[in-house]
Coordinates of N, CA, C and O in Angstrom, one line a residue:
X1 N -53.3 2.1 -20.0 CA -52.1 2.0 -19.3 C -52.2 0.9 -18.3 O -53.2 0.6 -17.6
X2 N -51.1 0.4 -18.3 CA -51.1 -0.7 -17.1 C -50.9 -0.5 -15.9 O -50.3 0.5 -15.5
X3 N -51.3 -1.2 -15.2 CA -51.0 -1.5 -13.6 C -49.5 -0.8 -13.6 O -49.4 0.5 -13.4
X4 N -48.3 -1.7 -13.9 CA -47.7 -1.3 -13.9 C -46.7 -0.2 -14.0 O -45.9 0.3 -13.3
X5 N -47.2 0.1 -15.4 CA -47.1 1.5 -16.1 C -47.3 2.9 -15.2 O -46.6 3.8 -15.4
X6 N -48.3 2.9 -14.4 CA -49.5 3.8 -13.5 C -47.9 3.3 -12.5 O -47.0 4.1 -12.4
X7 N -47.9 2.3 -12.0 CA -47.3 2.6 -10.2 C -46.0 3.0 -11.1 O -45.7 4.1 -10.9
X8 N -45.0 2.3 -12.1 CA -43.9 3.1 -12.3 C -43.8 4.7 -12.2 O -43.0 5.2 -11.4
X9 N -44.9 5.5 -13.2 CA -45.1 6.7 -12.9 C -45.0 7.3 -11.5 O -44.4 8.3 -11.1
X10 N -45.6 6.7 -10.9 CA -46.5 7.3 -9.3 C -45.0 7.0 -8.8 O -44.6 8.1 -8.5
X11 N -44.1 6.2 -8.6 CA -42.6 6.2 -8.2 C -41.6 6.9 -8.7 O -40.6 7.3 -8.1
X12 N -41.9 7.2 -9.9 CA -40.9 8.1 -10.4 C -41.1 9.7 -10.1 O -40.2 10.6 -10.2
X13 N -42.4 9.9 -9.8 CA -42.9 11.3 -9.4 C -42.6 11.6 -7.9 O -42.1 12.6 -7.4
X14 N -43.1 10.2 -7.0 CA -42.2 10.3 -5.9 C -40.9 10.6 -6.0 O -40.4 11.4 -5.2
X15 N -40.2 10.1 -6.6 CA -38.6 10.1 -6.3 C -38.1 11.4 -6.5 O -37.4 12.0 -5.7
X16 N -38.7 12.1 -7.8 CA -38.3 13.5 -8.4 C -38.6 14.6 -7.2 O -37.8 15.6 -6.9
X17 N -39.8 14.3 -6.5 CA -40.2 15.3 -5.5 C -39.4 15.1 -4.0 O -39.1 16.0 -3.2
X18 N -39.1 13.6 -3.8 CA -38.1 13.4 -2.5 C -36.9 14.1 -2.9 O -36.4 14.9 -2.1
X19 N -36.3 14.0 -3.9 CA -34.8 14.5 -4.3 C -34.4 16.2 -4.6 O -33.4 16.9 -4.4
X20 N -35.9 16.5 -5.1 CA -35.9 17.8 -5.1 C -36.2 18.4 -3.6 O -35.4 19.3 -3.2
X21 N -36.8 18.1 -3.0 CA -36.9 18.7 -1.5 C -35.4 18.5 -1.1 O -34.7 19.4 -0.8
X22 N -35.0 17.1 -1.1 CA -33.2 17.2 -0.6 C -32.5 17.9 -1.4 O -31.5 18.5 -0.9
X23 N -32.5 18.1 -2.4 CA -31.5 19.4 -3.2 C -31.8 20.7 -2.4 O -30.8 21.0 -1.7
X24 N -32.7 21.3 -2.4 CA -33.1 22.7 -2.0 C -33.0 22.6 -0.3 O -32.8 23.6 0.4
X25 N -33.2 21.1 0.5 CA -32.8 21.5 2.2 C -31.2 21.2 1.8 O -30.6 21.7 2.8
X26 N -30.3 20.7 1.1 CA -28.6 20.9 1.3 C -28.0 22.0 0.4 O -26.8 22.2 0.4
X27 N -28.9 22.8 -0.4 CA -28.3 24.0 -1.2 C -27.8 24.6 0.2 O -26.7 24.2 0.2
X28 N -27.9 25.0 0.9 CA -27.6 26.2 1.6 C -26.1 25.9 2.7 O -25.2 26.6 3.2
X29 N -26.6 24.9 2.6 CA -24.8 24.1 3.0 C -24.0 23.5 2.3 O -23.2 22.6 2.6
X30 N -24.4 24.0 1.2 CA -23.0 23.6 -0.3 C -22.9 22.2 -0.7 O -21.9 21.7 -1.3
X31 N -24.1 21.3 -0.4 CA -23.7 20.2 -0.3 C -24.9 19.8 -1.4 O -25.9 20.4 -1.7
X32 N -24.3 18.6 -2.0 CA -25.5 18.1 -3.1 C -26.0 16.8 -2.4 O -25.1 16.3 -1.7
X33 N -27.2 16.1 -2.5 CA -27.9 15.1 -2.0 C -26.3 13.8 -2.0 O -25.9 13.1 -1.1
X34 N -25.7 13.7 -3.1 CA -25.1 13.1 -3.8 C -23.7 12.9 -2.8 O -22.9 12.0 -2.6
X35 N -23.7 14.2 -2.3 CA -22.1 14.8 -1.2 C -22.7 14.4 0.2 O -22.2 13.7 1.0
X36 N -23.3 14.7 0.3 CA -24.6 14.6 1.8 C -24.1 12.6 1.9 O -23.5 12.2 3.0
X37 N -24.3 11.8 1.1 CA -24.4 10.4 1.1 C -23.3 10.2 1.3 O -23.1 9.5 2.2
X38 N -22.4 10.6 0.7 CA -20.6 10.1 1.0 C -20.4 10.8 2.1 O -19.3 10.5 2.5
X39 N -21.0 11.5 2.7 CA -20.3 12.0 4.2 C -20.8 10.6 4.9 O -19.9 9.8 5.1
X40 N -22.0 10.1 5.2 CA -22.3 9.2 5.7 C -22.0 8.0 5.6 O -22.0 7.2 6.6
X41 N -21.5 7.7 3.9 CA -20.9 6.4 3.9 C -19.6 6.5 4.8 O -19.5 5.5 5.5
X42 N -18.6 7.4 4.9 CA -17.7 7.5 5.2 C -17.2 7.6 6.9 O -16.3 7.1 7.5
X43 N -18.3 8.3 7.2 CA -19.2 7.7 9.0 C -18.9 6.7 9.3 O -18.3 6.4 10.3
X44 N -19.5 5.8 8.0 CA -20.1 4.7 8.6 C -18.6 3.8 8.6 O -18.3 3.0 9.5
X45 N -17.5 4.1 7.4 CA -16.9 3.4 7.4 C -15.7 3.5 8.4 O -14.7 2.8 8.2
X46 N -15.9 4.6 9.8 CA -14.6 5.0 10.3 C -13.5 5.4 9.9 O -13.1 5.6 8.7
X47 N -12.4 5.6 11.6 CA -10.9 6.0 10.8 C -10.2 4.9 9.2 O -9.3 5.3 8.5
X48 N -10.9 3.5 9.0 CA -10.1 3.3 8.5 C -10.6 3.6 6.8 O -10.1 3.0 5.9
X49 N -11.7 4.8 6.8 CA -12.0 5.1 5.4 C -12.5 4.3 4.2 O -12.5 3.1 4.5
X50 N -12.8 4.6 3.3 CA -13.4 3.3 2.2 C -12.4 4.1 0.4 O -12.0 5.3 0.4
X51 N -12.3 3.2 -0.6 CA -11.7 3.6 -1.7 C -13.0 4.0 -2.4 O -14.1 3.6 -2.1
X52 N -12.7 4.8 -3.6 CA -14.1 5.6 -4.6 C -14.8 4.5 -4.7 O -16.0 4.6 -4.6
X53 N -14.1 3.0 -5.0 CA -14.9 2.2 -6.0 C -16.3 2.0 -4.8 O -17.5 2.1 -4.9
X54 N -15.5 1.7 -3.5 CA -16.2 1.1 -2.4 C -17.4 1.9 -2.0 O -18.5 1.4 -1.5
X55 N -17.3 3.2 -2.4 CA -18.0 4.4 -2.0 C -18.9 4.6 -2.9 O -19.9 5.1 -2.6
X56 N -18.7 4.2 -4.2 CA -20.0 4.3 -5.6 C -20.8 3.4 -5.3 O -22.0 3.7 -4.9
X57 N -20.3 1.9 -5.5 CA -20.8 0.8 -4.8 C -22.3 1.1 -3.3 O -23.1 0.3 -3.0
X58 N -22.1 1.9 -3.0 CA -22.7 1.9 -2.0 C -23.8 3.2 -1.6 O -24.4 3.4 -0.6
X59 N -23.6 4.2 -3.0 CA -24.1 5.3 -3.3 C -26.0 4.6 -3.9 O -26.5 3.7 -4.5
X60 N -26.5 5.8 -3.1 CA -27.9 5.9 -4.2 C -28.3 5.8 -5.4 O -29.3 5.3 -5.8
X61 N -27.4 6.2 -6.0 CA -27.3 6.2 -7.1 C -26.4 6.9 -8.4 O -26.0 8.0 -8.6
X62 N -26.1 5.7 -9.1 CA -24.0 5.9 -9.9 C -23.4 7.5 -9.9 O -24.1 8.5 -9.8
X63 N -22.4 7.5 -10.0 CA -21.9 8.9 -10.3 C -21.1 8.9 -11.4 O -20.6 7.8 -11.5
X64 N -20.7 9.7 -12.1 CA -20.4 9.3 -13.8 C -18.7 9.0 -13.3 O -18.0 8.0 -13.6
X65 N -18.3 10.3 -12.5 CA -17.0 10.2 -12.0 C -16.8 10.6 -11.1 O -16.5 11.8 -11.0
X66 N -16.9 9.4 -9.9 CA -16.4 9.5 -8.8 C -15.0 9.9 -8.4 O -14.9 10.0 -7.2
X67 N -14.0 10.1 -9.0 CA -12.9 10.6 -8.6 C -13.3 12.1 -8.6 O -13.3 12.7 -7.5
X68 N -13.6 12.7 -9.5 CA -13.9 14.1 -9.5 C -14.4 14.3 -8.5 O -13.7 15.0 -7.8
X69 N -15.7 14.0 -7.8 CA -16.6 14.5 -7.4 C -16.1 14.0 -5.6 O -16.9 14.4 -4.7
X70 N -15.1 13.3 -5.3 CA -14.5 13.2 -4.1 C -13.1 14.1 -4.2 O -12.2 14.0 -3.3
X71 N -12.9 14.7 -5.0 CA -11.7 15.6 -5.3 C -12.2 17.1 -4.9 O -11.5 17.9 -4.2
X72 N -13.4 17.2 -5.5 CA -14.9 18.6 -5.1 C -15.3 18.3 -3.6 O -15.9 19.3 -3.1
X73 N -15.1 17.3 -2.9 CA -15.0 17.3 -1.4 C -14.4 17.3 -1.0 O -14.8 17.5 0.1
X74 N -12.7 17.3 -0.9 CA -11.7 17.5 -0.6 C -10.7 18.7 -0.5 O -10.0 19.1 0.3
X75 N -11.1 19.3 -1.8 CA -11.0 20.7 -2.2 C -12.0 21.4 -0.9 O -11.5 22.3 -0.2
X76 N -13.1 20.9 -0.7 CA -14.1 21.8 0.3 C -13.6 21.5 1.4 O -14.1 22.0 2.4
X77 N -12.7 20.6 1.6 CA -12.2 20.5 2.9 C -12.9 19.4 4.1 O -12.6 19.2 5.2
X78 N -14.1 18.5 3.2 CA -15.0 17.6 3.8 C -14.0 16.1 4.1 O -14.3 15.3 5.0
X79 N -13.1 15.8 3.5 CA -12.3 14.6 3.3 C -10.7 14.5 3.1 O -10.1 15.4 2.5
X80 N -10.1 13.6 3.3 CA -9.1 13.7 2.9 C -8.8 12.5 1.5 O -9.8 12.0 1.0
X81 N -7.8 12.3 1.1 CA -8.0 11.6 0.1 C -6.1 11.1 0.0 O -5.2 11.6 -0.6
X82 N -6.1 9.8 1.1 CA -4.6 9.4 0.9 C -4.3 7.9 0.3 O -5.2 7.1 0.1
X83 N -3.0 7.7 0.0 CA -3.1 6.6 -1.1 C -2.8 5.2 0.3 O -2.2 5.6 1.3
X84 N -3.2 4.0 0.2 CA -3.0 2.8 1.1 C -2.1 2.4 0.8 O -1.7 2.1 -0.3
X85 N -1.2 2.3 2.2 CA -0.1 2.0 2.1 C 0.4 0.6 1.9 O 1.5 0.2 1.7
X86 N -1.1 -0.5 2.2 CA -0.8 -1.7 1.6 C -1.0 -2.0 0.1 O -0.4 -2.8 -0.6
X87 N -1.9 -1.3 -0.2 CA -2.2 -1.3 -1.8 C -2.1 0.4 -2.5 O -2.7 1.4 -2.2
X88 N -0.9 0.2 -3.5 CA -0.6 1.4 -3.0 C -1.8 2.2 -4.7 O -1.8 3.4 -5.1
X89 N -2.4 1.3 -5.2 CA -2.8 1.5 -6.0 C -4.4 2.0 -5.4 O -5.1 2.3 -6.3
X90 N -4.8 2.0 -4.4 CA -6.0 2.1 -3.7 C -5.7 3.5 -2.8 O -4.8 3.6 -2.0
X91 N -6.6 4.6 -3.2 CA -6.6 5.8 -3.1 C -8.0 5.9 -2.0 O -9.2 5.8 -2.3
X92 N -7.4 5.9 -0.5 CA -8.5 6.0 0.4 C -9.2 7.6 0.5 O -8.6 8.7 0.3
X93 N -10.7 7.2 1.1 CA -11.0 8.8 1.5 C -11.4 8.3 3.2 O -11.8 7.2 3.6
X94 N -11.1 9.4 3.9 CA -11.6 9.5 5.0 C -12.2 10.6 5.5 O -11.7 11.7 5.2
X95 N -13.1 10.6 6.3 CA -13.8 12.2 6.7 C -12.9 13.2 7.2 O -12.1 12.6 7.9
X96 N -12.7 14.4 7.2 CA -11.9 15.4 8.4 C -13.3 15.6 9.2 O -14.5 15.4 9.0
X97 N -12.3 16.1 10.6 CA -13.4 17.2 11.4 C -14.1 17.9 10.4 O -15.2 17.3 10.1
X98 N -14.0 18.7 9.8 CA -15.2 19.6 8.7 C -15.9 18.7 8.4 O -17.0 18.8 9.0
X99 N -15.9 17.9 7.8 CA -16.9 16.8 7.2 C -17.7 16.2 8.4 O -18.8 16.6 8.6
X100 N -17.1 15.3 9.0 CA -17.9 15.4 10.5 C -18.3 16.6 10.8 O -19.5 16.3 11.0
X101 N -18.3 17.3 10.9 CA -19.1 18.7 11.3 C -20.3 19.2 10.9 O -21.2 19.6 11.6
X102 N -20.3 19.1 9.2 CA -21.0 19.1 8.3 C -22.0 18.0 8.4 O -23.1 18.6 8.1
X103 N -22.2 16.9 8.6 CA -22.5 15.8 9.2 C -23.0 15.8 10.1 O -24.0 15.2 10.0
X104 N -22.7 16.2 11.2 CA -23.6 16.5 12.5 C -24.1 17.8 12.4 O -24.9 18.2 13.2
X105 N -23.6 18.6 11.4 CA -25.0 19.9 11.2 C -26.2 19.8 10.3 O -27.2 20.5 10.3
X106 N -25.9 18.6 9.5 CA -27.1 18.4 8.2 C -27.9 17.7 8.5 O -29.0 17.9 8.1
X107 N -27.8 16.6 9.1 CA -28.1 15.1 9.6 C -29.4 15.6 10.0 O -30.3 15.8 9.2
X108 N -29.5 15.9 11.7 CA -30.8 16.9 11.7 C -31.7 17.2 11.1 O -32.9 17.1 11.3
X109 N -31.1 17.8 10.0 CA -31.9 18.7 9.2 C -33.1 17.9 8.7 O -34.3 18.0 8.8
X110 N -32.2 17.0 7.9 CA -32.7 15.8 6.8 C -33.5 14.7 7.7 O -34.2 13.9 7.1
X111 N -33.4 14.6 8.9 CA -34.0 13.8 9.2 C -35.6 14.1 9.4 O -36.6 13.4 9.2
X112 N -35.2 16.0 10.0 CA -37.0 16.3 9.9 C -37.3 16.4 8.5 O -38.4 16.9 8.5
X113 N -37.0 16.3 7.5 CA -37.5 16.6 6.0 C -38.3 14.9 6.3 O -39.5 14.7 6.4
X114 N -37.2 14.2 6.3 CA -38.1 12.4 6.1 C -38.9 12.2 6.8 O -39.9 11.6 6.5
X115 N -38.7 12.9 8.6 CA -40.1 13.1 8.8 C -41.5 13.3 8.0 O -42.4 12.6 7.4
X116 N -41.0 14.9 8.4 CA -42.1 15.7 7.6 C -42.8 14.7 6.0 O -44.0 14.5 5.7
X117 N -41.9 14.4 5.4 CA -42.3 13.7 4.1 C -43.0 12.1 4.3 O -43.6 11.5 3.4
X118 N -42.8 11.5 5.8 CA -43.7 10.7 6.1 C -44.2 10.4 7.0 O -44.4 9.3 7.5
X119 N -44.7 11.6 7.4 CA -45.9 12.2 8.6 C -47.0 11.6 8.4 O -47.3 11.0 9.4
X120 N -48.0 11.3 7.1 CA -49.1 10.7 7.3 C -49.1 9.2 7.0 O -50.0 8.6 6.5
X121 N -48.0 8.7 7.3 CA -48.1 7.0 7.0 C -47.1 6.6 8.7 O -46.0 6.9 9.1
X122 N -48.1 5.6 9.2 CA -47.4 4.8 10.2 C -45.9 3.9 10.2 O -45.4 3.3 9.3
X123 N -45.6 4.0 11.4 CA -44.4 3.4 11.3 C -44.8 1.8 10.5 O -44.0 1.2 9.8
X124 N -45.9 1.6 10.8 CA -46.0 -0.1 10.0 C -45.8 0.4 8.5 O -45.0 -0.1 7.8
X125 N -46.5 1.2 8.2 CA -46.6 1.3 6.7 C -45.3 1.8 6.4 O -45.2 1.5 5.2
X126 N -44.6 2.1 6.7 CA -43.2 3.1 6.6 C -42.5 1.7 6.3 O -42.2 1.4 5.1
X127 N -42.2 0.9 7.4 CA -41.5 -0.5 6.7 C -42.4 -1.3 5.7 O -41.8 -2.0 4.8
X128 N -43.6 -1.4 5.8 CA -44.0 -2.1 4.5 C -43.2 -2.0 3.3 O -42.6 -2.8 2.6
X129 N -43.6 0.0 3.3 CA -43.3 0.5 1.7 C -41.7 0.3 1.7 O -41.4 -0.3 0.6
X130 N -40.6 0.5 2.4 CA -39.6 0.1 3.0 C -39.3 -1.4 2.1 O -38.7 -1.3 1.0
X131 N -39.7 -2.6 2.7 CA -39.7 -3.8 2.2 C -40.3 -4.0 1.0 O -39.8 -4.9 0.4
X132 N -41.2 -3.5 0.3 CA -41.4 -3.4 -1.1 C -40.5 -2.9 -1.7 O -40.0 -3.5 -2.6
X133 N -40.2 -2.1 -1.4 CA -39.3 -1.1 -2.9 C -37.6 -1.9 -2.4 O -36.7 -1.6 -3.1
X134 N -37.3 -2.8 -1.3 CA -36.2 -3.4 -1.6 C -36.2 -4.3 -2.6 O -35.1 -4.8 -2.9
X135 N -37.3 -4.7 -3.2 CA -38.1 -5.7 -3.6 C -36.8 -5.4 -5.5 O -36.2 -6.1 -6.4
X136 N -37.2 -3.9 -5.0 CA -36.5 -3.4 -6.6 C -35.1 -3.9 -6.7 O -34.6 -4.6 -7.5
X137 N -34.6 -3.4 -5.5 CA -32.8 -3.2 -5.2 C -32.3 -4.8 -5.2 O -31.1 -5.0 -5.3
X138 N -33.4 -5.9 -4.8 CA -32.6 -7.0 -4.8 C -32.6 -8.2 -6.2 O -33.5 -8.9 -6.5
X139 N -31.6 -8.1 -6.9 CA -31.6 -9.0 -7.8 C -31.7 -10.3 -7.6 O -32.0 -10.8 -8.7
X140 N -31.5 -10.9 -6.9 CA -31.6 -12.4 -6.5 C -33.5 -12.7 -5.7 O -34.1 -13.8 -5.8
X141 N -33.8 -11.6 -5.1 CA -35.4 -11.7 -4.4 C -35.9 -12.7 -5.6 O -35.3 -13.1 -6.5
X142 N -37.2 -12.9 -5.2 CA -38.7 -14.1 -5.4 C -38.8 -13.8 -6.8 O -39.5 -12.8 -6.9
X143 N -38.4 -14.2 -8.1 CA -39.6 -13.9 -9.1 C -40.6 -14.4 -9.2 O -40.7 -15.6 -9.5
X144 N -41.8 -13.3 -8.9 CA -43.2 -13.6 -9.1 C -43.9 -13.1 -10.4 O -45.1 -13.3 -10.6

């Protein structure tokens, strides 16, 4: 097995066990790792809200169907979901209070999990590994 081969594995076993610990700390506040992320993008994006496309775009990782799955937050009462009145074909979401709420109750939570999950590596090492694995996410970076 290769170099390679060996650290792909050793990352994908990481990722399975980070995502699983975040599934089982947001089971209990109805929320999936996947719902947890669009509250935050949506934070981030203020009152003036972001459209699905803008919001997949900017997700961890794709969602087959984003309209559904911001429809299953809205129904829960986490978002609203109105159409722009400059483009009237652009269907915004924005947080409610609940969703903020939700958001400043989970946030906490998850932050001691990433703690906890990178307790024995220094903050140096934390951005190293940090700056390597952007290494993945950037298509344009160094080919070496």
């Amino acid at each position: 097995m290769s170099p390679e081969q060996r650290a792909a594995i050793a990352l994908g076993r990481v990722v399975s066990r980070l995502m699983y610990r975040m599934e089982q700390l947001l089971k209990p506040y109805g929320l999936t790792p996947t719902q947890y992320n669009v509250l935050r993008i949506l934070n981030g994006a203020g009152a003036e809200g972001l459209c699905g496309t803008d919001i997949g775009g900017r997700l961890l990782s794709p969602v087959p169907d984003m309209t559904r799955l911001l429809d299953r937050m809205a129904e829960a009462g986490l978002l609203v979901r109105e159409r722009d009145p400059r483009q009237r074909r652009f269907v915004r979401a924005r947080l409610t209070d609940a969703g903020r709420e939700m958001l400043l109750e989970t946030t906490p939570v998850v932050d001691g999990l990433h703690r906890e999950q990178f307790r024995r590596f220094s903050p140096e090492q934390v951005e190293t590994l940090r700056s390597l694995l952007e290494l993945f996410s950037d298509p344009e970076g160094p080919a070496t």
